[in-house]
Amino acid sequence: MESSKNLITVFLVCMIMLSSIVHVSIAQVQDNAEKFQEAFKQLAAEYKDCNNECQKTCSREGLGSTHCEMKCDTECTSTLLKERIQKIKKLL
């Protein structure tokens, strides 16, 4: 009888430990998702600003909308990627 009580106690402790680990793991995943969403919003805003400014400049130069769209997309994407790579290099 005593050993069965000990076995049940150990089982319950293991279940509590397991449920707390799963809970912490889920909280960490949610935290990472929130960080990703915030970073994505910031990057999207930076891209939008860059693209709008580039479109205005390009249209003032008298270039066509398709040409401007492709030019601005390429320039803004490469500029933002370059900035991010430089930030990562500084961290390393």
N, CA, C and O atoms as a MOPAC input file, in Angstrom:
PM7 MOZYME 1SCF
protein

 N      0.82000 1    -1.19300 1     0.00000 1
 C      0.00000 1     0.00000 1     0.00000 1
 C      0.86600 1     1.25900 1     0.00000 1
 O      0.58900 1     2.22300 1    -0.71400 1
 N      1.90000 1     1.22800 1     0.80200 1
 C      2.79100 1     2.38300 1     0.89800 1
 C      3.49600 1     2.66100 1    -0.42700 1
 O      3.65100 1     3.81800 1    -0.81900 1
 N      3.91900 1     1.61700 1    -1.10800 1
 C      4.61900 1     1.80700 1    -2.38100 1
 C      3.67000 1     2.33600 1    -3.45600 1
 O      4.08900 1     3.09500 1    -4.33000 1
 N      2.40200 1     1.94300 1    -3.39800 1
 C      1.44300 1     2.45200 1    -4.38100 1
 C      1.18000 1     3.94400 1    -4.14100 1
 O      0.99000 1     4.69400 1    -5.09900 1
 N      1.16600 1     4.38100 1    -2.88000 1
 C      1.00400 1     5.79700 1    -2.57500 1
 C      2.20000 1     6.58900 1    -3.09000 1
 O      2.04500 1     7.67300 1    -3.65300 1
 N      3.40500 1     6.03200 1    -2.88800 1
 C      4.61000 1     6.68900 1    -3.38300 1
 C      4.59800 1     6.77500 1    -4.90300 1
 O      4.98500 1     7.79200 1    -5.47900 1
 N      4.15400 1     5.70500 1    -5.54700 1
 C      4.08600 1     5.67300 1    -7.00400 1
 C      3.10300 1     6.72200 1    -7.52000 1
 O      3.38400 1     7.41000 1    -8.50100 1
 N      1.96500 1     6.84000 1    -6.86500 1
 C      0.96300 1     7.84100 1    -7.26000 1
 C      1.51200 1     9.24900 1    -7.02200 1
 O      1.29700 1    10.13900 1    -7.84500 1
 N      2.20000 1     9.45500 1    -5.93400 1
 C      2.78700 1    10.75400 1    -5.62700 1
 C      3.82500 1    11.14300 1    -6.68500 1
 O      3.82800 1    12.27300 1    -7.17300 1
 N      4.68800 1    10.21500 1    -7.02700 1
 C      5.69900 1    10.48200 1    -8.04500 1
 C      5.02700 1    10.77900 1    -9.38300 1
 O      5.44200 1    11.68600 1   -10.10400 1
 N      3.99000 1    10.01100 1    -9.71200 1
 C      3.26300 1    10.23800 1   -10.96300 1
 C      2.64500 1    11.63500 1   -10.98800 1
 O      2.74500 1    12.33300 1   -11.99700 1
 N      2.00900 1    12.05000 1    -9.89300 1
 C      1.39500 1    13.36900 1    -9.83700 1
 C      2.43900 1    14.49000 1    -9.93400 1
 O      2.21100 1    15.49100 1   -10.61400 1
 N      3.56400 1    14.32500 1    -9.26800 1
 C      4.62400 1    15.32200 1    -9.33900 1
 C      5.14200 1    15.42500 1   -10.77300 1
 O      5.38300 1    16.52500 1   -11.27100 1
 N      5.31000 1    14.29200 1   -11.42800 1
 C      5.76700 1    14.29400 1   -12.81900 1
 C      4.75800 1    14.99600 1   -13.72400 1
 O      5.14500 1    15.75000 1   -14.61700 1
 N      3.47900 1    14.75500 1   -13.50100 1
 C      2.44000 1    15.39400 1   -14.31200 1
 C      2.43800 1    16.90600 1   -14.10700 1
 O      2.28400 1    17.66600 1   -15.06300 1
 N      2.60800 1    17.33900 1   -12.86600 1
 C      2.65000 1    18.77900 1   -12.57500 1
 C      3.87300 1    19.40700 1   -13.24000 1
 O      3.77700 1    20.48000 1   -13.83600 1
 N      5.01600 1    18.74200 1   -13.13700 1
 C      6.22900 1    19.26900 1   -13.76500 1
 C      6.06200 1    19.34800 1   -15.28500 1
 O      6.43500 1    20.34600 1   -15.90100 1
 N      5.51500 1    18.32000 1   -15.87100 1
 C      5.31600 1    18.28500 1   -17.30700 1
 C      4.35600 1    19.37500 1   -17.76600 1
 O      4.60400 1    20.03800 1   -18.77300 1
 N      3.27000 1    19.56300 1   -17.03900 1
 C      2.30100 1    20.59600 1   -17.43300 1
 C      2.89600 1    21.99500 1   -17.28500 1
 O      2.58900 1    22.87700 1   -18.08700 1
 N      3.73400 1    22.21300 1   -16.28400 1
 C      4.35400 1    23.53300 1   -16.13300 1
 C      5.37400 1    23.78600 1   -17.23800 1
 O      5.49900 1    24.91400 1   -17.71400 1
 N      6.09700 1    22.75900 1   -17.64900 1
 C      7.06300 1    22.91200 1   -18.74600 1
 C      6.33900 1    23.23900 1   -20.04400 1
 O      6.77700 1    24.10800 1   -20.79800 1
 N      5.24200 1    22.55400 1   -20.30700 1
 C      4.46300 1    22.81000 1   -21.51800 1
 C      3.89200 1    24.21800 1   -21.48400 1
 O      3.88200 1    24.91000 1   -22.50200 1
 N      3.41600 1    24.64500 1   -20.32400 1
 C      2.84900 1    25.99200 1   -20.18900 1
 C      3.90800 1    27.05800 1   -20.45900 1
 O      3.63300 1    28.02500 1   -21.17000 1
 N      5.09400 1    26.90400 1   -19.91600 1
 C      6.18300 1    27.85200 1   -20.13900 1
 C      6.58700 1    27.85500 1   -21.60500 1
 O      6.85800 1    28.91200 1   -22.17400 1
 N      6.62900 1    26.68600 1   -22.21500 1
 C      6.99200 1    26.57900 1   -23.62400 1
 C      5.98600 1    27.29500 1   -24.51300 1
 O      6.37800 1    27.98400 1   -25.45500 1
 N      4.70500 1    27.14500 1   -24.23100 1
 C      3.66500 1    27.82100 1   -25.00500 1
 C      3.76800 1    29.32800 1   -24.82300 1
 O      3.59500 1    30.07900 1   -25.78300 1
 N      4.04400 1    29.77500 1   -23.61600 1
 C      4.18900 1    31.21400 1   -23.36200 1
 C      5.36900 1    31.78300 1   -24.13400 1
 O      5.29400 1    32.90000 1   -24.64600 1
 N      6.45200 1    31.03000 1   -24.22400 1
 C      7.62000 1    31.49400 1   -24.95900 1
 C      7.31800 1    31.58700 1   -26.45100 1
 O      7.76100 1    32.53000 1   -27.10700 1
 N      6.57600 1    30.63500 1   -26.99600 1
 C      6.19900 1    30.66800 1   -28.41200 1
 C      5.32300 1    31.88400 1   -28.68600 1
 O      5.49900 1    32.55700 1   -29.70200 1
 N      4.38300 1    32.17200 1   -27.79200 1
 C      3.52800 1    33.34400 1   -27.96800 1
 C      4.34300 1    34.63400 1   -27.90300 1
 O      4.08800 1    35.57300 1   -28.65700 1
 N      5.31300 1    34.67900 1   -27.00900 1
 C      6.18100 1    35.85200 1   -26.89000 1
 C      6.99200 1    36.05500 1   -28.17200 1
 O      7.14400 1    37.18300 1   -28.64200 1
 N      7.50800 1    34.96600 1   -28.73100 1
 C      8.26100 1    35.05700 1   -29.98400 1
 C      7.36500 1    35.50700 1   -31.12800 1
 O      7.80400 1    36.26800 1   -31.99100 1
 N      6.11800 1    35.04900 1   -31.15000 1
 C      5.18700 1    35.45900 1   -32.20200 1
 C      4.89200 1    36.95400 1   -32.10900 1
 O      4.80300 1    37.63600 1   -33.13000 1
 N      4.74300 1    37.45900 1   -30.89600 1
 C      4.51100 1    38.89300 1   -30.70700 1
 C      5.72900 1    39.70900 1   -31.15100 1
 O      5.57500 1    40.76000 1   -31.77300 1
 N      6.92500 1    39.23700 1   -30.83900 1
 C      8.14300 1    39.92600 1   -31.26800 1
 C      8.23900 1    39.94100 1   -32.78800 1
 O      8.62500 1    40.94900 1   -33.37900 1
 N      7.88900 1    38.82000 1   -33.42300 1
 C      7.93400 1    38.74600 1   -34.87600 1
 C      6.93300 1    39.71400 1   -35.49800 1
 O      7.25800 1    40.41100 1   -36.46000 1
 N      5.72300 1    39.76000 1   -34.95700 1
 C      4.71400 1    40.66900 1   -35.49300 1
 C      5.15900 1    42.12300 1   -35.37400 1
 O      4.96300 1    42.90800 1   -36.30200 1
 N      5.75000 1    42.48400 1   -34.25300 1
 C      6.22100 1    43.85000 1   -34.05600 1
 C      7.34000 1    44.19100 1   -35.03800 1
 O      7.34700 1    45.27300 1   -35.62600 1
 N      8.28200 1    43.26900 1   -35.21400 1
 C      9.38200 1    43.49300 1   -36.16000 1
 C      8.84600 1    43.60000 1   -37.58900 1
 O      9.31900 1    44.42100 1   -38.37500 1
 N      7.85600 1    42.76600 1   -37.92200 1
 C      7.27700 1    42.80700 1   -39.26300 1
 C      6.55300 1    44.12900 1   -39.50700 1
 O      6.66400 1    44.70400 1   -40.59000 1
 N      5.82100 1    44.60900 1   -38.52000 1
 C      5.12200 1    45.88900 1   -38.66200 1
 C      6.11800 1    47.02700 1   -38.87800 1
 O      5.89400 1    47.90600 1   -39.71000 1
 N      7.21200 1    47.00500 1   -38.12700 1
 C      8.23200 1    48.04600 1   -38.26100 1
 C      8.86500 1    47.99400 1   -39.64900 1
 O      9.03100 1    49.02800 1   -40.29600 1
 N      9.21300 1    46.80700 1   -40.10400 1
 C      9.83000 1    46.65400 1   -41.41300 1
 C      8.86200 1    47.05100 1   -42.52600 1
 O      9.26500 1    47.69500 1   -43.49500 1
 N      7.59900 1    46.67700 1   -42.39700 1
 C      6.59900 1    47.04300 1   -43.40800 1
 C      6.42900 1    48.56000 1   -43.48300 1
 O      6.27600 1    49.11800 1   -44.57000 1
 N      6.45500 1    49.22300 1   -42.33200 1
 C      6.32700 1    50.68400 1   -42.32100 1
 C      7.54100 1    51.33800 1   -42.98500 1
 O      7.39700 1    52.29700 1   -43.74300 1
 N      8.73400 1    50.81900 1   -42.69700 1
 C      9.94300 1    51.35800 1   -43.31200 1
 C      9.90800 1    51.14800 1   -44.82700 1
 O     10.26800 1    52.04800 1   -45.58500 1
 N      9.47900 1    49.97400 1   -45.26500 1
 C      9.39200 1    49.68800 1   -46.69700 1
 C      8.37100 1    50.60800 1   -47.36500 1
 O      8.61900 1    51.14000 1   -48.44800 1
 N      7.23900 1    50.79000 1   -46.72300 1
 C      6.19100 1    51.64300 1   -47.29200 1
 C      6.69300 1    53.07900 1   -47.46000 1
 O      6.47200 1    53.70200 1   -48.49900 1
 N      7.37000 1    53.60100 1   -46.43300 1
 C      7.91800 1    54.95700 1   -46.52000 1
 C      8.93600 1    55.07600 1   -47.65300 1
 O      8.89500 1    56.02200 1   -48.44100 1
 N      9.84000 1    54.11600 1   -47.72500 1
 C     10.86000 1    54.11700 1   -48.77100 1
 C     10.21000 1    54.03400 1   -50.14600 1
 O     10.58200 1    54.77600 1   -51.05500 1
 N      9.25200 1    53.14600 1   -50.30100 1
 C      8.59700 1    52.93900 1   -51.59300 1
 C      7.80400 1    54.17700 1   -52.00700 1
 O      7.84200 1    54.56300 1   -53.17500 1
 N      7.09300 1    54.80000 1   -51.08300 1
 C      6.32300 1    56.00200 1   -51.42100 1
 C      7.23900 1    57.13200 1   -51.88700 1
 O      6.95700 1    57.80300 1   -52.88000 1
 N      8.33100 1    57.33300 1   -51.16300 1
 C      9.27400 1    58.38900 1   -51.53000 1
 C      9.90900 1    58.10300 1   -52.89200 1
 O     10.05600 1    59.00400 1   -53.71700 1
 N     10.27400 1    56.87000 1   -53.11200 1
 C     10.88800 1    56.47600 1   -54.37900 1
 C      9.89400 1    56.64500 1   -55.53400 1
 O     10.26700 1    57.11300 1   -56.61000 1
 N      8.63900 1    56.26700 1   -55.31400 1
 C      7.61800 1    56.40300 1   -56.36200 1
 C      7.43000 1    57.87100 1   -56.74700 1
 O      7.30400 1    58.19600 1   -57.92700 1
 N      7.41200 1    58.75300 1   -55.74900 1
 C      7.25400 1    60.18500 1   -56.03100 1
 C      8.42700 1    60.70400 1   -56.86300 1
 O      8.24000 1    61.41000 1   -57.85500 1
 N      9.63400 1    60.34100 1   -56.43900 1
 C     10.83400 1    60.78000 1   -57.15400 1
 C     10.85800 1    60.23600 1   -58.57800 1
 O     11.18800 1    60.95000 1   -59.52500 1
 N     10.51100 1    58.98800 1   -58.70900 1
 C     10.55100 1    58.33900 1   -60.01600 1
 C      9.51200 1    58.93900 1   -60.96600 1
 O      9.80200 1    59.15500 1   -62.14300 1
 N      8.32000 1    59.20700 1   -60.46800 1
 C      7.28400 1    59.76700 1   -61.33300 1
 C      7.61700 1    61.21300 1   -61.72400 1
 O      7.25300 1    61.65800 1   -62.81300 1
 N      8.30400 1    61.94300 1   -60.84200 1
 C      8.74700 1    63.29700 1   -61.19000 1
 C      9.75900 1    63.27400 1   -62.33000 1
 O      9.85600 1    64.22200 1   -63.11000 1
 N     10.51000 1    62.17800 1   -62.41400 1
 C     11.49700 1    62.03900 1   -63.47800 1
 C     10.84300 1    61.67000 1   -64.81400 1
 O     11.51500 1    61.62400 1   -65.84500 1
 N      9.53700 1    61.40900 1   -64.79100 1
 C      8.80400 1    61.11500 1   -66.01700 1
 C      8.86200 1    59.66300 1   -66.45100 1
 O      8.53800 1    59.35100 1   -67.59700 1
 N      9.25900 1    58.78200 1   -65.57600 1
 C      9.32900 1    57.36200 1   -65.91600 1
 C      7.95400 1    56.71700 1   -65.74600 1
 O      7.12000 1    57.21500 1   -64.98900 1
 N      7.72300 1    55.62700 1   -66.43800 1
 C      6.43100 1    54.93600 1   -66.38200 1
 C      6.19200 1    54.25200 1   -65.06000 1
 O      7.12600 1    53.98700 1   -64.30300 1
 N      4.93100 1    53.96600 1   -64.78600 1
 C      4.56700 1    53.38900 1   -63.49000 1
 C      5.13600 1    51.98200 1   -63.29600 1
 O      5.55500 1    51.62800 1   -62.19400 1
 N      5.15100 1    51.18400 1   -64.36100 1
 C      5.70600 1    49.83200 1   -64.24300 1
 C      7.19700 1    49.89500 1   -63.95800 1
 O      7.70100 1    49.16700 1   -63.10300 1
 N      7.89700 1    50.75800 1   -64.66600 1
 C      9.32900 1    50.91700 1   -64.43900 1
 C      9.59400 1    51.39300 1   -63.00700 1
 O     10.47700 1    50.87900 1   -62.32100 1
 N      8.81200 1    52.38300 1   -62.57300 1
 C      8.98300 1    52.90600 1   -61.20800 1
 C      8.69200 1    51.83900 1   -60.16300 1
 O      9.40800 1    51.72700 1   -59.16700 1
 N      7.64600 1    51.06000 1   -60.38900 1
 C      7.28200 1    50.01000 1   -59.42600 1
 C      8.42400 1    49.00900 1   -59.26100 1
 O      8.79600 1    48.66000 1   -58.14000 1
 N      8.96700 1    48.55600 1   -60.36600 1
 C     10.05700 1    47.57900 1   -60.31200 1
 C     11.32600 1    48.19700 1   -59.71600 1
 O     12.00100 1    47.57100 1   -58.89800 1
 N     11.64000 1    49.40200 1   -60.12100 1
 C     12.83500 1    50.09800 1   -59.63200 1
 C     12.75500 1    50.32200 1   -58.12900 1
 O     13.70000 1    50.02800 1   -57.39800 1
 N     11.62200 1    50.84300 1   -57.67600 1
 C     11.46300 1    51.16100 1   -56.24800 1
 C     11.43100 1    49.90500 1   -55.39400 1
 O     11.99800 1    49.88200 1   -54.30100 1
 N     10.77600 1    48.86500 1   -55.88200 1
 C     10.72700 1    47.61200 1   -55.13400 1
 C     12.13500 1    47.06300 1   -54.94300 1
 O     12.50200 1    46.64800 1   -53.84400 1
 N     12.91400 1    47.06400 1   -56.00600 1
 C     14.28500 1    46.55500 1   -55.93600 1
 C     15.14300 1    47.41200 1   -55.00900 1
 O     15.85800 1    46.88600 1   -54.15600 1
 N     15.06900 1    48.72400 1   -55.17600 1
 C     15.91000 1    49.61300 1   -54.37100 1
 C     15.56100 1    49.54300 1   -52.88700 1
 O     16.44800 1    49.44200 1   -52.03900 1
 N     14.27200 1    49.59800 1   -52.57600 1
 C     13.87300 1    49.59900 1   -51.16600 1
 C     14.16600 1    48.25900 1   -50.49600 1
 O     14.61100 1    48.22100 1   -49.34900 1
 N     13.92100 1    47.17800 1   -51.19900 1
 C     14.21000 1    45.86700 1   -50.63200 1
 C     15.69900 1    45.71100 1   -50.37000 1
 O     16.09800 1    45.25800 1   -49.29700 1
 N     16.52000 1    46.08200 1   -51.34200 1
 C     17.97100 1    45.93200 1   -51.14900 1
 C     18.48400 1    46.86200 1   -50.05300 1
 O     19.36800 1    46.47900 1   -49.28600 1
 N     17.94600 1    48.06800 1   -49.96800 1
 C     18.36900 1    49.00000 1   -48.92200 1
 C     18.02600 1    48.46900 1   -47.53200 1
 O     18.86100 1    48.49700 1   -46.62700 1
 N     16.79800 1    47.98700 1   -47.36600 1
 C     16.39400 1    47.47600 1   -46.05500 1
 C     17.16300 1    46.21600 1   -45.68300 1
 O     17.53900 1    46.04200 1   -44.52300 1
 N     17.40100 1    45.33800 1   -46.65000 1
 C     18.17900 1    44.13700 1   -46.34900 1
 C     19.61200 1    44.49000 1   -45.96700 1
 O     20.17900 1    43.90400 1   -45.04500 1
 N     20.18800 1    45.44500 1   -46.67600 1
 C     21.55200 1    45.87300 1   -46.36600 1
 C     21.63800 1    46.43400 1   -44.94800 1
 O     22.58100 1    46.13600 1   -44.21500 1
 N     20.65300 1    47.24600 1   -44.56400 1
 C     20.63200 1    47.80400 1   -43.20800 1
 C     20.53500 1    46.70100 1   -42.16700 1
 O     21.22600 1    46.74400 1   -41.15000 1
 N     19.68100 1    45.71100 1   -42.41500 1
 C     19.51500 1    44.62000 1   -41.44800 1
 C     20.78900 1    43.79400 1   -41.33900 1
 O     21.17200 1    43.38800 1   -40.24200 1
 N     21.44300 1    43.54200 1   -42.46100 1
 C     22.68500 1    42.76900 1   -42.43400 1
 C     23.76200 1    43.52600 1   -41.67300 1
 O     24.53400 1    42.92100 1   -40.93000 1
 N     23.82400 1    44.83700 1   -41.84900 1
 C     24.80300 1    45.64400 1   -41.11500 1
 C     24.54200 1    45.58700 1   -39.61300 1
 O     25.48300 1    45.51200 1   -38.82300 1
 N     23.27000 1    45.62100 1   -39.21400 1
 C     22.93500 1    45.51800 1   -37.79100 1
 C     23.36200 1    44.16800 1   -37.23000 1
 O     23.87700 1    44.09000 1   -36.11400 1
 N     23.15100 1    43.10800 1   -37.99900 1
 C     23.53500 1    41.76600 1   -37.54300 1
 C     25.04200 1    41.68000 1   -37.42900 1
 O     25.55200 1    41.10700 1   -36.46600 1
 N     25.76700 1    42.23200 1   -38.38600 1
 C     27.24300 1    42.20600 1   -38.33400 1
 C     27.75600 1    42.92400 1   -37.09400 1
 O     28.72300 1    42.48100 1   -36.47500 1
 N     27.10500 1    44.04600 1   -36.72200 1
 C     27.52500 1    44.78400 1   -35.53100 1
 C     27.31100 1    43.95900 1   -34.26100 1
 O     28.08300 1    44.07000 1   -33.30900 1
 N     26.26700 1    43.13500 1   -34.25000 1
 C     25.98500 1    42.31200 1   -33.08500 1
 C     26.99700 1    41.17100 1   -32.94500 1
 O     27.29000 1    40.71400 1   -31.83900 1
 N     27.51400 1    40.72900 1   -34.06900 1
 C     28.47300 1    39.61700 1   -34.02200 1
 C     29.81100 1    40.17300 1   -33.70200 1
 O     30.78300 1    39.42400 1   -33.60800 1

